[in-house]
Amino acid sequence: ERLLCSVWRHLPEEKRKGEYVIEDQIRYYRETDVDFLKIMSDGYFPYPLERIPETASEWYQLKPLNDDHPYFVEQLERAERIVKEIGTECMTFYNVFAPFSALRFAATDERIMHDIKENKEAVLHALDVIAHDHGKLAERVITEAGCDGIYFCVQGGEKKRFSHEEYMRLISASDLKVLMYANQFSKWNLLHCCGYDGFKNNLENWKDYPCCAVNWSVHVENTDLKEGKKYFGNKPVIGGFLNTKESMLYQGCDKDIEDLGKQMIAKYNKIPGIILGADCSLPWDIDISKIAKLMHVLHRS
């Protein structure tokens, strides 16, 4: 009937856990009227390690978490309470990071890249353990919390980090273990090919990943929605808006936002399978009235 759109932003560091997040996500949805809600996993980016191993070979000691671990329980409570409040009004997707990201968040990027070179099999074991747990998390937010699917964020595909062949050999298996397991419980799982910090990715790493729709950084990858839709096998695609503090969405006045919305309508309104969104999360301090203004323009289309 019209173009759908949703955008999101992270929360400040000191407000990423507990009651505040639940209230914030509900308020954000109510005040912006986005067409679907990505429930943020802020506060749970790093995989919970008892300690960071002293040597690369110690990654072999990593074991899956118990079902009652706070990493599961707290995220499930967050998702369940948000879905209970708004889940009949729009679709909800819980943010789940790929295992490679969760491990880097926990032990630093430098450490994991060092350990891959020193003992790749040990790190691959750790990635497999995390993939098991993130698959379980995906299952539970869908079957227990009631989310429609997950928003699966893959990272580490920067051209400066791995070649395509290296990524497929080292990282892809853990990505696919999570995503394919999640697909057993929902047909609506979304894929985010993260272009954080402006680094270009080898998009071919993720070209054939089994998902419902794909989001990538249009401006970083210099690949617009029409081109990307063809590239990703004509799957539905999400994106189009720049997400930085230099963007019109962040800086613009009401007239700027209205013009931006009209431009996107004119460009994409007649193309099936395109959903408007941003390259990635918006700055946490964005004035959400700007998002509400954008949604108002789009909803009138």
PDB file of C-alpha atoms in Angstrom:
ATOM      1  CA  GLU A   1       0.000   0.000   0.000  1.00  0.00           C
ATOM      2  CA  ARG A   2       2.923   2.353   0.714  1.00  0.00           C
ATOM      3  CA  LEU A   3       6.605   2.379   1.572  1.00  0.00           C
ATOM      4  CA  LEU A   4       7.391   0.899   4.964  1.00  0.00           C
ATOM      5  CA  CYS A   5      10.158   2.378   7.104  1.00  0.00           C
ATOM      6  CA  SER A   6      11.941   1.818  10.380  1.00  0.00           C
ATOM      7  CA  VAL A   7      15.087   3.270  11.914  1.00  0.00           C
ATOM      8  CA  TRP A   8      16.637   2.859  15.365  1.00  0.00           C
ATOM      9  CA  ARG A   9      19.345   4.150  17.661  1.00  0.00           C
ATOM     10  CA  HIS A  10      21.483   2.796  20.479  1.00  0.00           C
ATOM     11  CA  LEU A  11      21.226   3.985  24.056  1.00  0.00           C
ATOM     12  CA  PRO A  12      23.936   5.838  26.006  1.00  0.00           C
ATOM     13  CA  GLU A  13      26.432   3.584  27.830  1.00  0.00           C
ATOM     14  CA  GLU A  14      25.038   4.274  31.299  1.00  0.00           C
ATOM     15  CA  LYS A  15      21.470   3.352  30.288  1.00  0.00           C
ATOM     16  CA  ARG A  16      21.880   0.070  28.446  1.00  0.00           C
ATOM     17  CA  LYS A  17      20.387  -2.346  30.961  1.00  0.00           C
ATOM     18  CA  GLY A  18      17.359  -2.727  33.172  1.00  0.00           C
ATOM     19  CA  GLU A  19      13.978  -1.051  33.259  1.00  0.00           C
ATOM     20  CA  TYR A  20      15.124   2.046  31.407  1.00  0.00           C
ATOM     21  CA  VAL A  21      15.726   0.136  28.172  1.00  0.00           C
ATOM     22  CA  ILE A  22      12.284  -1.450  28.192  1.00  0.00           C
ATOM     23  CA  GLU A  23      10.570   1.872  28.833  1.00  0.00           C
ATOM     24  CA  ASP A  24      12.741   3.614  26.239  1.00  0.00           C
ATOM     25  CA  GLN A  25      11.985   1.118  23.478  1.00  0.00           C
ATOM     26  CA  ILE A  26       8.243   1.334  24.085  1.00  0.00           C
ATOM     27  CA  ARG A  27       8.358   5.139  24.237  1.00  0.00           C
ATOM     28  CA  TYR A  28      10.475   5.262  21.088  1.00  0.00           C
ATOM     29  CA  TYR A  29       7.929   3.202  19.179  1.00  0.00           C
ATOM     30  CA  ARG A  30       4.992   5.240  20.465  1.00  0.00           C
ATOM     31  CA  GLU A  31       6.602   8.603  19.666  1.00  0.00           C
ATOM     32  CA  THR A  32       8.053   7.738  16.257  1.00  0.00           C
ATOM     33  CA  ASP A  33       5.421   5.337  14.835  1.00  0.00           C
ATOM     34  CA  VAL A  34       8.024   3.301  12.957  1.00  0.00           C
ATOM     35  CA  ASP A  35       6.532   0.460  10.918  1.00  0.00           C
ATOM     36  CA  PHE A  36       8.441  -2.273  12.719  1.00  0.00           C
ATOM     37  CA  LEU A  37      10.606  -2.267  15.823  1.00  0.00           C
ATOM     38  CA  LYS A  38      14.140  -3.537  16.107  1.00  0.00           C
ATOM     39  CA  ILE A  39      14.552  -4.325  19.811  1.00  0.00           C
ATOM     40  CA  MET A  40      18.063  -3.278  20.769  1.00  0.00           C
ATOM     41  CA  SER A  41      20.394  -5.676  22.601  1.00  0.00           C
ATOM     42  CA  ASP A  42      22.369  -2.810  24.147  1.00  0.00           C
ATOM     43  CA  GLY A  43      24.181  -3.962  27.273  1.00  0.00           C
ATOM     44  CA  TYR A  44      24.704  -7.475  25.913  1.00  0.00           C
ATOM     45  CA  PHE A  45      27.104  -6.955  23.029  1.00  0.00           C
ATOM     46  CA  PRO A  46      30.049  -8.892  24.546  1.00  0.00           C
ATOM     47  CA  TYR A  47      29.647 -12.614  25.017  1.00  0.00           C
ATOM     48  CA  PRO A  48      29.953 -13.231  28.781  1.00  0.00           C
ATOM     49  CA  LEU A  49      33.366 -14.712  29.536  1.00  0.00           C
ATOM     50  CA  GLU A  50      34.406 -15.768  33.024  1.00  0.00           C
ATOM     51  CA  ARG A  51      37.835 -14.511  32.066  1.00  0.00           C
ATOM     52  CA  ILE A  52      39.793 -13.711  28.935  1.00  0.00           C
ATOM     53  CA  PRO A  53      42.173 -16.577  28.164  1.00  0.00           C
ATOM     54  CA  GLU A  54      45.860 -15.863  28.572  1.00  0.00           C
ATOM     55  CA  THR A  55      46.806 -17.870  25.478  1.00  0.00           C
ATOM     56  CA  ALA A  56      45.058 -18.592  22.208  1.00  0.00           C
ATOM     57  CA  SER A  57      44.843 -22.314  22.903  1.00  0.00           C
ATOM     58  CA  GLU A  58      42.709 -21.652  25.981  1.00  0.00           C
ATOM     59  CA  TRP A  59      39.749 -20.785  23.759  1.00  0.00           C
ATOM     60  CA  TYR A  60      39.254 -24.557  23.571  1.00  0.00           C
ATOM     61  CA  GLN A  61      38.019 -24.375  27.175  1.00  0.00           C
ATOM     62  CA  LEU A  62      34.990 -22.214  26.331  1.00  0.00           C
ATOM     63  CA  LYS A  63      31.689 -23.997  26.993  1.00  0.00           C
ATOM     64  CA  PRO A  64      28.050 -23.065  26.270  1.00  0.00           C
ATOM     65  CA  LEU A  65      26.116 -21.090  28.866  1.00  0.00           C
ATOM     66  CA  ASN A  66      23.465 -22.630  31.090  1.00  0.00           C
ATOM     67  CA  ASP A  67      19.868 -21.933  30.084  1.00  0.00           C
ATOM     68  CA  ASP A  68      19.335 -19.826  33.216  1.00  0.00           C
ATOM     69  CA  HIS A  69      22.367 -17.608  32.631  1.00  0.00           C
ATOM     70  CA  PRO A  70      21.551 -13.878  32.939  1.00  0.00           C
ATOM     71  CA  TYR A  71      22.710 -13.403  29.340  1.00  0.00           C
ATOM     72  CA  PHE A  72      19.596 -15.329  28.275  1.00  0.00           C
ATOM     73  CA  VAL A  73      17.193 -14.507  31.088  1.00  0.00           C
ATOM     74  CA  GLU A  74      17.664 -10.742  31.054  1.00  0.00           C
ATOM     75  CA  GLN A  75      17.446 -10.418  27.290  1.00  0.00           C
ATOM     76  CA  LEU A  76      14.357 -12.602  27.199  1.00  0.00           C
ATOM     77  CA  GLU A  77      12.664 -10.458  29.825  1.00  0.00           C
ATOM     78  CA  ARG A  78      13.475  -7.321  27.829  1.00  0.00           C
ATOM     79  CA  ALA A  79      12.113  -8.749  24.599  1.00  0.00           C
ATOM     80  CA  GLU A  80       9.042 -10.326  26.171  1.00  0.00           C
ATOM     81  CA  ARG A  81       7.915  -7.186  27.963  1.00  0.00           C
ATOM     82  CA  ILE A  82       8.366  -5.007  24.882  1.00  0.00           C
ATOM     83  CA  VAL A  83       6.552  -7.483  22.651  1.00  0.00           C
ATOM     84  CA  LYS A  84       3.741  -7.802  25.177  1.00  0.00           C
ATOM     85  CA  GLU A  85       3.213  -4.038  25.001  1.00  0.00           C
ATOM     86  CA  ILE A  86       3.425  -3.454  21.238  1.00  0.00           C
ATOM     87  CA  GLY A  87       3.755  -6.801  19.492  1.00  0.00           C
ATOM     88  CA  THR A  88       0.189  -6.848  18.167  1.00  0.00           C
ATOM     89  CA  GLU A  89       0.678  -3.432  16.542  1.00  0.00           C
ATOM     90  CA  CYS A  90       3.829  -4.074  14.508  1.00  0.00           C
ATOM     91  CA  MET A  91       6.444  -6.720  13.818  1.00  0.00           C
ATOM     92  CA  THR A  92       9.329  -6.954  16.287  1.00  0.00           C
ATOM     93  CA  PHE A  93      12.877  -8.187  15.666  1.00  0.00           C
ATOM     94  CA  TYR A  94      15.458  -8.780  18.367  1.00  0.00           C
ATOM     95  CA  ASN A  95      19.030  -7.732  17.599  1.00  0.00           C
ATOM     96  CA  VAL A  96      21.458 -10.662  17.666  1.00  0.00           C
ATOM     97  CA  PHE A  97      25.130 -10.196  16.828  1.00  0.00           C
ATOM     98  CA  ALA A  98      27.151 -12.717  14.872  1.00  0.00           C
ATOM     99  CA  PRO A  99      29.511 -14.787  17.069  1.00  0.00           C
ATOM    100  CA  PHE A 100      32.633 -13.106  15.671  1.00  0.00           C
ATOM    101  CA  SER A 101      31.363  -9.731  16.850  1.00  0.00           C
ATOM    102  CA  ALA A 102      30.347 -10.985  20.294  1.00  0.00           C
ATOM    103  CA  LEU A 103      33.779 -12.536  20.791  1.00  0.00           C
ATOM    104  CA  ARG A 104      35.614  -9.378  19.702  1.00  0.00           C
ATOM    105  CA  PHE A 105      33.437  -7.253  21.985  1.00  0.00           C
ATOM    106  CA  ALA A 106      34.360  -9.558  24.872  1.00  0.00           C
ATOM    107  CA  ALA A 107      38.101  -9.891  24.307  1.00  0.00           C
ATOM    108  CA  THR A 108      38.961  -6.928  22.011  1.00  0.00           C
ATOM    109  CA  ASP A 109      39.393  -6.959  18.268  1.00  0.00           C
ATOM    110  CA  GLU A 110      43.180  -6.957  18.511  1.00  0.00           C
ATOM    111  CA  ARG A 111      43.255 -10.001  20.736  1.00  0.00           C
ATOM    112  CA  ILE A 112      40.961 -12.109  18.576  1.00  0.00           C
ATOM    113  CA  MET A 113      42.787 -11.238  15.359  1.00  0.00           C
ATOM    114  CA  HIS A 114      46.058 -12.157  17.058  1.00  0.00           C
ATOM    115  CA  ASP A 115      44.662 -15.458  18.312  1.00  0.00           C
ATOM    116  CA  ILE A 116      43.216 -16.410  14.909  1.00  0.00           C
ATOM    117  CA  LYS A 117      46.709 -16.191  13.496  1.00  0.00           C
ATOM    118  CA  GLU A 118      48.235 -18.071  16.400  1.00  0.00           C
ATOM    119  CA  ASN A 119      45.671 -20.856  16.834  1.00  0.00           C
ATOM    120  CA  LYS A 120      42.747 -20.536  14.473  1.00  0.00           C
ATOM    121  CA  GLU A 121      41.193 -23.879  15.471  1.00  0.00           C
ATOM    122  CA  ALA A 122      40.898 -22.750  19.085  1.00  0.00           C
ATOM    123  CA  VAL A 123      39.182 -19.516  18.049  1.00  0.00           C
ATOM    124  CA  LEU A 124      36.905 -21.436  15.677  1.00  0.00           C
ATOM    125  CA  HIS A 125      35.920 -23.592  18.635  1.00  0.00           C
ATOM    126  CA  ALA A 126      34.988 -20.448  20.589  1.00  0.00           C
ATOM    127  CA  LEU A 127      32.974 -19.136  17.644  1.00  0.00           C
ATOM    128  CA  ASP A 128      31.112 -22.425  17.430  1.00  0.00           C
ATOM    129  CA  VAL A 129      30.237 -22.285  21.135  1.00  0.00           C
ATOM    130  CA  ILE A 130      28.936 -18.734  20.797  1.00  0.00           C
ATOM    131  CA  ALA A 131      27.018 -19.696  17.649  1.00  0.00           C
ATOM    132  CA  HIS A 132      25.316 -22.427  19.672  1.00  0.00           C
ATOM    133  CA  ASP A 133      24.294 -19.920  22.336  1.00  0.00           C
ATOM    134  CA  HIS A 134      23.238 -17.192  19.918  1.00  0.00           C
ATOM    135  CA  GLY A 135      21.146 -19.730  18.051  1.00  0.00           C
ATOM    136  CA  LYS A 136      19.523 -20.617  21.358  1.00  0.00           C
ATOM    137  CA  LEU A 137      18.976 -16.926  22.079  1.00  0.00           C
ATOM    138  CA  ALA A 138      17.331 -16.506  18.676  1.00  0.00           C
ATOM    139  CA  GLU A 139      15.077 -19.489  19.288  1.00  0.00           C
ATOM    140  CA  ARG A 140      14.003 -18.219  22.702  1.00  0.00           C
ATOM    141  CA  VAL A 141      13.294 -14.606  21.747  1.00  0.00           C
ATOM    142  CA  ILE A 142      11.068 -15.969  18.980  1.00  0.00           C
ATOM    143  CA  THR A 143       9.345 -18.873  20.745  1.00  0.00           C
ATOM    144  CA  GLU A 144       9.286 -17.561  24.328  1.00  0.00           C
ATOM    145  CA  ALA A 145       9.389 -13.764  24.068  1.00  0.00           C
ATOM    146  CA  GLY A 146       7.201 -13.609  20.971  1.00  0.00           C
ATOM    147  CA  CYS A 147       9.449 -11.690  18.563  1.00  0.00           C
ATOM    148  CA  ASP A 148       8.652 -12.163  14.884  1.00  0.00           C
ATOM    149  CA  GLY A 149      12.302 -12.823  14.116  1.00  0.00           C
ATOM    150  CA  ILE A 150      15.832 -11.647  14.708  1.00  0.00           C
ATOM    151  CA  TYR A 151      17.819  -8.798  13.213  1.00  0.00           C
ATOM    152  CA  PHE A 152      21.103 -10.609  12.664  1.00  0.00           C
ATOM    153  CA  CYS A 153      24.133  -8.326  12.534  1.00  0.00           C
ATOM    154  CA  VAL A 154      27.196  -9.641  10.705  1.00  0.00           C
ATOM    155  CA  GLN A 155      30.512  -7.803  10.975  1.00  0.00           C
ATOM    156  CA  GLY A 156      34.158  -8.483  10.255  1.00  0.00           C
ATOM    157  CA  GLY A 157      33.771  -8.496   6.501  1.00  0.00           C
ATOM    158  CA  GLU A 158      35.857  -5.378   5.965  1.00  0.00           C
ATOM    159  CA  LYS A 159      38.067  -5.627   2.903  1.00  0.00           C
ATOM    160  CA  LYS A 160      41.094  -4.656   4.980  1.00  0.00           C
ATOM    161  CA  ARG A 161      40.528  -7.530   7.457  1.00  0.00           C
ATOM    162  CA  PHE A 162      39.896 -10.738   5.499  1.00  0.00           C
ATOM    163  CA  SER A 163      39.777 -11.713   1.856  1.00  0.00           C
ATOM    164  CA  HIS A 164      36.489 -13.258   0.752  1.00  0.00           C
ATOM    165  CA  GLU A 165      38.104 -16.685   0.833  1.00  0.00           C
ATOM    166  CA  GLU A 166      39.449 -16.153   4.360  1.00  0.00           C
ATOM    167  CA  TYR A 167      36.091 -14.955   5.646  1.00  0.00           C
ATOM    168  CA  MET A 168      34.286 -17.957   4.182  1.00  0.00           C
ATOM    169  CA  ARG A 169      36.864 -20.316   5.643  1.00  0.00           C
ATOM    170  CA  LEU A 170      37.088 -18.772   9.112  1.00  0.00           C
ATOM    171  CA  ILE A 171      33.932 -16.850   9.971  1.00  0.00           C
ATOM    172  CA  SER A 172      31.014 -17.823   7.752  1.00  0.00           C
ATOM    173  CA  ALA A 173      30.277 -21.161   9.432  1.00  0.00           C
ATOM    174  CA  SER A 174      29.508 -19.507  12.765  1.00  0.00           C
ATOM    175  CA  ASP A 175      27.313 -16.894  11.051  1.00  0.00           C
ATOM    176  CA  LEU A 176      25.317 -19.544   9.251  1.00  0.00           C
ATOM    177  CA  LYS A 177      24.959 -21.761  12.307  1.00  0.00           C
ATOM    178  CA  VAL A 178      23.020 -18.986  14.044  1.00  0.00           C
ATOM    179  CA  LEU A 179      21.018 -17.823  11.048  1.00  0.00           C
ATOM    180  CA  MET A 180      20.003 -21.256   9.791  1.00  0.00           C
ATOM    181  CA  TYR A 181      18.998 -22.322  13.294  1.00  0.00           C
ATOM    182  CA  ALA A 182      16.923 -19.163  13.718  1.00  0.00           C
ATOM    183  CA  ASN A 183      15.235 -19.915  10.394  1.00  0.00           C
ATOM    184  CA  GLN A 184      13.772 -23.057  11.937  1.00  0.00           C
ATOM    185  CA  PHE A 185      11.643 -20.851  14.192  1.00  0.00           C
ATOM    186  CA  SER A 186      10.826 -17.868  11.965  1.00  0.00           C
ATOM    187  CA  LYS A 187      10.717 -17.099   8.258  1.00  0.00           C
ATOM    188  CA  TRP A 188      11.122 -13.366   8.953  1.00  0.00           C
ATOM    189  CA  ASN A 189      14.762 -13.109  10.033  1.00  0.00           C
ATOM    190  CA  LEU A 190      16.561  -9.998   8.772  1.00  0.00           C
ATOM    191  CA  LEU A 191      20.251  -9.663   7.877  1.00  0.00           C
ATOM    192  CA  HIS A 192      22.299  -6.523   8.616  1.00  0.00           C
ATOM    193  CA  CYS A 193      25.644  -6.289   6.802  1.00  0.00           C
ATOM    194  CA  CYS A 194      27.265  -3.764   9.094  1.00  0.00           C
ATOM    195  CA  GLY A 195      29.410  -0.991   7.615  1.00  0.00           C
ATOM    196  CA  TYR A 196      30.476   0.441  10.971  1.00  0.00           C
ATOM    197  CA  ASP A 197      33.043   3.244  11.062  1.00  0.00           C
ATOM    198  CA  GLY A 198      32.776   3.655   7.295  1.00  0.00           C
ATOM    199  CA  PHE A 199      34.826   0.569   6.348  1.00  0.00           C
ATOM    200  CA  LYS A 200      33.871  -1.090   3.069  1.00  0.00           C
ATOM    201  CA  ASN A 201      32.945  -4.775   3.213  1.00  0.00           C
ATOM    202  CA  ASN A 202      33.207  -7.684   0.837  1.00  0.00           C
ATOM    203  CA  LEU A 203      29.440  -7.938   0.418  1.00  0.00           C
ATOM    204  CA  GLU A 204      29.893 -11.215  -1.413  1.00  0.00           C
ATOM    205  CA  ASN A 205      30.632 -12.776   2.001  1.00  0.00           C
ATOM    206  CA  TRP A 206      26.922 -12.498   2.787  1.00  0.00           C
ATOM    207  CA  LYS A 207      25.372 -12.527  -0.672  1.00  0.00           C
ATOM    208  CA  ASP A 208      23.753 -15.956  -0.323  1.00  0.00           C
ATOM    209  CA  TYR A 209      22.909 -15.952   3.390  1.00  0.00           C
ATOM    210  CA  PRO A 210      19.381 -17.330   3.943  1.00  0.00           C
ATOM    211  CA  CYS A 211      17.273 -14.453   5.258  1.00  0.00           C
ATOM    212  CA  CYS A 212      13.991 -12.668   4.689  1.00  0.00           C
ATOM    213  CA  ALA A 213      15.473  -9.245   3.869  1.00  0.00           C
ATOM    214  CA  VAL A 214      18.885  -7.567   3.756  1.00  0.00           C
ATOM    215  CA  ASN A 215      20.106  -4.241   5.143  1.00  0.00           C
ATOM    216  CA  TRP A 216      23.538  -2.804   4.359  1.00  0.00           C
ATOM    217  CA  SER A 217      25.282   0.558   4.435  1.00  0.00           C
ATOM    218  CA  VAL A 218      24.146   2.082   1.150  1.00  0.00           C
ATOM    219  CA  HIS A 219      26.480   5.057   1.497  1.00  0.00           C
ATOM    220  CA  VAL A 220      29.564   3.164   2.690  1.00  0.00           C
ATOM    221  CA  GLU A 221      29.270   0.420   0.095  1.00  0.00           C
ATOM    222  CA  ASN A 222      28.152   2.847  -2.628  1.00  0.00           C
ATOM    223  CA  THR A 223      25.409   0.380  -3.537  1.00  0.00           C
ATOM    224  CA  ASP A 224      21.881   1.775  -3.641  1.00  0.00           C
ATOM    225  CA  LEU A 225      18.721  -0.179  -2.880  1.00  0.00           C
ATOM    226  CA  LYS A 226      17.889  -0.946  -6.501  1.00  0.00           C
ATOM    227  CA  GLU A 227      21.369  -2.250  -7.246  1.00  0.00           C
ATOM    228  CA  GLY A 228      21.565  -4.127  -3.948  1.00  0.00           C
ATOM    229  CA  LYS A 229      18.208  -5.779  -4.488  1.00  0.00           C
ATOM    230  CA  LYS A 230      19.528  -7.348  -7.681  1.00  0.00           C
ATOM    231  CA  TYR A 231      22.833  -8.243  -6.020  1.00  0.00           C
ATOM    232  CA  PHE A 232      21.137 -10.073  -3.148  1.00  0.00           C
ATOM    233  CA  GLY A 233      19.022 -12.244  -5.414  1.00  0.00           C
ATOM    234  CA  ASN A 234      15.987  -9.947  -5.510  1.00  0.00           C
ATOM    235  CA  LYS A 235      15.322 -10.394  -1.793  1.00  0.00           C
ATOM    236  CA  PRO A 236      13.490  -7.558  -0.039  1.00  0.00           C
ATOM    237  CA  VAL A 237      15.946  -4.889   1.059  1.00  0.00           C
ATOM    238  CA  ILE A 238      16.042  -2.294   3.842  1.00  0.00           C
ATOM    239  CA  GLY A 239      17.906   1.015   3.874  1.00  0.00           C
ATOM    240  CA  GLY A 240      18.514   4.239   1.997  1.00  0.00           C
ATOM    241  CA  PHE A 241      19.130   6.824   4.736  1.00  0.00           C
ATOM    242  CA  LEU A 242      22.547   7.983   5.889  1.00  0.00           C
ATOM    243  CA  ASN A 243      22.830   7.388   9.651  1.00  0.00           C
ATOM    244  CA  THR A 244      25.680   9.686  10.743  1.00  0.00           C
ATOM    245  CA  LYS A 245      25.622  13.038  12.540  1.00  0.00           C
ATOM    246  CA  GLU A 246      26.301  14.647   9.158  1.00  0.00           C
ATOM    247  CA  SER A 247      23.031  13.276   7.772  1.00  0.00           C
ATOM    248  CA  MET A 248      19.952  15.287   6.955  1.00  0.00           C
ATOM    249  CA  LEU A 249      17.951  13.038   9.251  1.00  0.00           C
ATOM    250  CA  TYR A 250      20.131  14.116  12.190  1.00  0.00           C
ATOM    251  CA  GLN A 251      20.750  17.753  11.309  1.00  0.00           C
ATOM    252  CA  GLY A 252      17.760  18.802   9.217  1.00  0.00           C
ATOM    253  CA  CYS A 253      14.849  21.048  10.118  1.00  0.00           C
ATOM    254  CA  ASP A 254      11.230  19.970   9.592  1.00  0.00           C
ATOM    255  CA  LYS A 255      11.275  21.189   5.981  1.00  0.00           C
ATOM    256  CA  ASP A 256      14.488  19.250   5.292  1.00  0.00           C
ATOM    257  CA  ILE A 257      12.985  16.080   6.759  1.00  0.00           C
ATOM    258  CA  GLU A 258       9.810  16.506   4.723  1.00  0.00           C
ATOM    259  CA  ASP A 259      11.809  17.009   1.521  1.00  0.00           C
ATOM    260  CA  LEU A 260      13.947  13.966   2.331  1.00  0.00           C
ATOM    261  CA  GLY A 261      10.880  11.807   2.804  1.00  0.00           C
ATOM    262  CA  LYS A 262       9.344  12.999  -0.458  1.00  0.00           C
ATOM    263  CA  GLN A 263      12.590  12.312  -2.319  1.00  0.00           C
ATOM    264  CA  MET A 264      12.647   8.726  -1.051  1.00  0.00           C
ATOM    265  CA  ILE A 265       8.985   8.247  -1.959  1.00  0.00           C
ATOM    266  CA  ALA A 266       9.618   9.495  -5.498  1.00  0.00           C
ATOM    267  CA  LYS A 267      12.641   7.230  -5.885  1.00  0.00           C
ATOM    268  CA  TYR A 268      11.330   3.978  -4.408  1.00  0.00           C
ATOM    269  CA  ASN A 269       7.537   4.049  -4.096  1.00  0.00           C
ATOM    270  CA  LYS A 270       6.823   1.930  -7.175  1.00  0.00           C
ATOM    271  CA  ILE A 271       9.425  -0.765  -6.518  1.00  0.00           C
ATOM    272  CA  PRO A 272       8.175  -3.908  -4.720  1.00  0.00           C
ATOM    273  CA  GLY A 273      10.299  -5.299  -1.926  1.00  0.00           C
ATOM    274  CA  ILE A 274      11.955  -2.079  -0.765  1.00  0.00           C
ATOM    275  CA  ILE A 275      11.687  -0.977   2.872  1.00  0.00           C
ATOM    276  CA  LEU A 276      13.218   2.305   3.929  1.00  0.00           C
ATOM    277  CA  GLY A 277      15.712   2.352   6.779  1.00  0.00           C
ATOM    278  CA  ALA A 278      19.136   3.677   7.672  1.00  0.00           C
ATOM    279  CA  ASP A 279      22.625   2.411   6.908  1.00  0.00           C
ATOM    280  CA  CYS A 280      23.011   1.477  10.581  1.00  0.00           C
ATOM    281  CA  SER A 281      21.903   2.719  14.002  1.00  0.00           C
ATOM    282  CA  LEU A 282      21.338   6.459  14.273  1.00  0.00           C
ATOM    283  CA  PRO A 283      23.289   8.510  16.844  1.00  0.00           C
ATOM    284  CA  TRP A 284      21.850   7.896  20.308  1.00  0.00           C
ATOM    285  CA  ASP A 285      21.171  11.592  20.886  1.00  0.00           C
ATOM    286  CA  ILE A 286      19.102  12.186  17.757  1.00  0.00           C
ATOM    287  CA  ASP A 287      15.937  14.221  18.317  1.00  0.00           C
ATOM    288  CA  ILE A 288      13.333  11.524  17.788  1.00  0.00           C
ATOM    289  CA  SER A 289      10.788  14.115  16.748  1.00  0.00           C
ATOM    290  CA  LYS A 290      12.738  14.151  13.460  1.00  0.00           C
ATOM    291  CA  ILE A 291      12.024  10.443  13.053  1.00  0.00           C
ATOM    292  CA  ALA A 292       8.376  11.034  13.890  1.00  0.00           C
ATOM    293  CA  LYS A 293       8.277  13.776  11.237  1.00  0.00           C
ATOM    294  CA  LEU A 294       9.788  11.452   8.639  1.00  0.00           C
ATOM    295  CA  MET A 295       7.298   8.693   9.453  1.00  0.00           C
ATOM    296  CA  HIS A 296       4.423  11.189   9.202  1.00  0.00           C
ATOM    297  CA  VAL A 297       5.555  12.164   5.698  1.00  0.00           C
ATOM    298  CA  LEU A 298       5.891   8.544   4.613  1.00  0.00           C
ATOM    299  CA  HIS A 299       2.567   7.512   6.113  1.00  0.00           C
ATOM    300  CA  ARG A 300       0.819  10.191   4.061  1.00  0.00           C
ATOM    301  CA  SER A 301       2.255   8.816   0.827  1.00  0.00           C
TER     302      SER A 301
END
